[in-house]
Amino acid sequence: QVQLVESGGGLVQAGDSLALSCGASGRTFDNYGVGWFRQAPGKEREFVAALSWNGYSTRYVDSVQGRFTISKNNTNDTVYLRMNSLKPEEAAVYYCAAVGGILTATPERYTFWGQGTQVTVSA
């Protein structure tokens, strides 16, 4: 069992940056791919970024390519999502999730989910 806890959300202005963190307890991220998803009110959960279990491969939704960066710190077993040039339409609850051994953008394939952290972007 992996417990995930997101942090770092908050209120920012359009164009600002924000860094989200996803910490794991119970087990480490060593053998897990990690993804970030977001869900705005009235919308479906959307894939944002994913990192392979070994940290060598990443995947991003086209709309964040070049602005968002997913990374992992093995020392503190934390996965980060650095978000630059945020847009108002990117306001949502951001979730991190873990899946064993694969890199995927499909939320149904993820086994463990955090509770989410709210990101609000004012125009």
PDB file of C-alpha atoms in Angstrom, residues 1-7 20-34 36 51-55 71-81 96-98:
ATOM      1  CA  GLN A   1       0.000   0.000   0.000  1.00  0.00           C
ATOM      2  CA  VAL A   2       1.258   3.472  -0.894  1.00  0.00           C
ATOM      3  CA  GLN A   3      -0.165   6.562   0.738  1.00  0.00           C
ATOM      4  CA  LEU A   4       0.273   9.734  -1.281  1.00  0.00           C
ATOM      5  CA  VAL A   5       0.064  13.267   0.039  1.00  0.00           C
ATOM      6  CA  GLU A   6       0.112  16.312  -2.217  1.00  0.00           C
ATOM      7  CA  SER A   7       1.117  19.780  -1.112  1.00  0.00           C
ATOM      8  CA  LEU A  20       3.537  20.863  -6.222  1.00  0.00           C
ATOM      9  CA  SER A  21       4.938  18.028  -4.163  1.00  0.00           C
ATOM     10  CA  CYS A  22       3.797  14.442  -3.804  1.00  0.00           C
ATOM     11  CA  GLY A  23       5.147  12.485  -0.886  1.00  0.00           C
ATOM     12  CA  ALA A  24       4.829   8.743  -0.368  1.00  0.00           C
ATOM     13  CA  SER A  25       4.508   6.761   2.800  1.00  0.00           C
ATOM     14  CA  GLY A  26       4.077   3.079   3.391  1.00  0.00           C
ATOM     15  CA  ARG A  27       6.314   2.253   0.462  1.00  0.00           C
ATOM     16  CA  THR A  28       8.734   4.198  -1.681  1.00  0.00           C
ATOM     17  CA  PHE A  29       8.324   5.321  -5.275  1.00  0.00           C
ATOM     18  CA  ASP A  30      11.177   3.019  -6.320  1.00  0.00           C
ATOM     19  CA  ASN A  31       9.125   0.725  -8.505  1.00  0.00           C
ATOM     20  CA  TYR A  32       6.253   3.026  -9.299  1.00  0.00           C
ATOM     21  CA  GLY A  33       5.487   5.336 -12.134  1.00  0.00           C
ATOM     22  CA  VAL A  34       3.972   8.567 -10.874  1.00  0.00           C
ATOM     23  CA  TRP A  36      -0.096  14.150 -12.005  1.00  0.00           C
ATOM     24  CA  LEU A  51       7.335  10.036 -14.716  1.00  0.00           C
ATOM     25  CA  SER A  52       8.612   6.502 -15.167  1.00  0.00           C
ATOM     26  CA  TRP A  53       9.627   4.438 -12.166  1.00  0.00           C
ATOM     27  CA  ASN A  54      13.324   4.960 -12.879  1.00  0.00           C
ATOM     28  CA  GLY A  55      12.944   8.665 -13.553  1.00  0.00           C
ATOM     29  CA  SER A  71      10.774  15.240 -11.403  1.00  0.00           C
ATOM     30  CA  LYS A  72      11.647  13.005  -8.500  1.00  0.00           C
ATOM     31  CA  ASN A  73      13.961  13.370  -5.539  1.00  0.00           C
ATOM     32  CA  ASN A  74      15.015   9.883  -4.479  1.00  0.00           C
ATOM     33  CA  THR A  75      16.542  11.160  -1.254  1.00  0.00           C
ATOM     34  CA  ASN A  76      13.247  12.284   0.213  1.00  0.00           C
ATOM     35  CA  ASP A  77      11.044  10.116  -1.993  1.00  0.00           C
ATOM     36  CA  THR A  78       9.082  13.026  -3.339  1.00  0.00           C
ATOM     37  CA  VAL A  79       7.778  13.721  -6.831  1.00  0.00           C
ATOM     38  CA  TYR A  80       7.426  17.331  -7.922  1.00  0.00           C
ATOM     39  CA  LEU A  81       5.433  19.135 -10.539  1.00  0.00           C
ATOM     40  CA  CYS A  96      -0.718  12.650  -7.844  1.00  0.00           C
ATOM     41  CA  ALA A  97      -1.061   8.940  -8.452  1.00  0.00           C
ATOM     42  CA  ALA A  98       1.192   5.888  -8.554  1.00  0.00           C
TER      43      ALA A  98
END
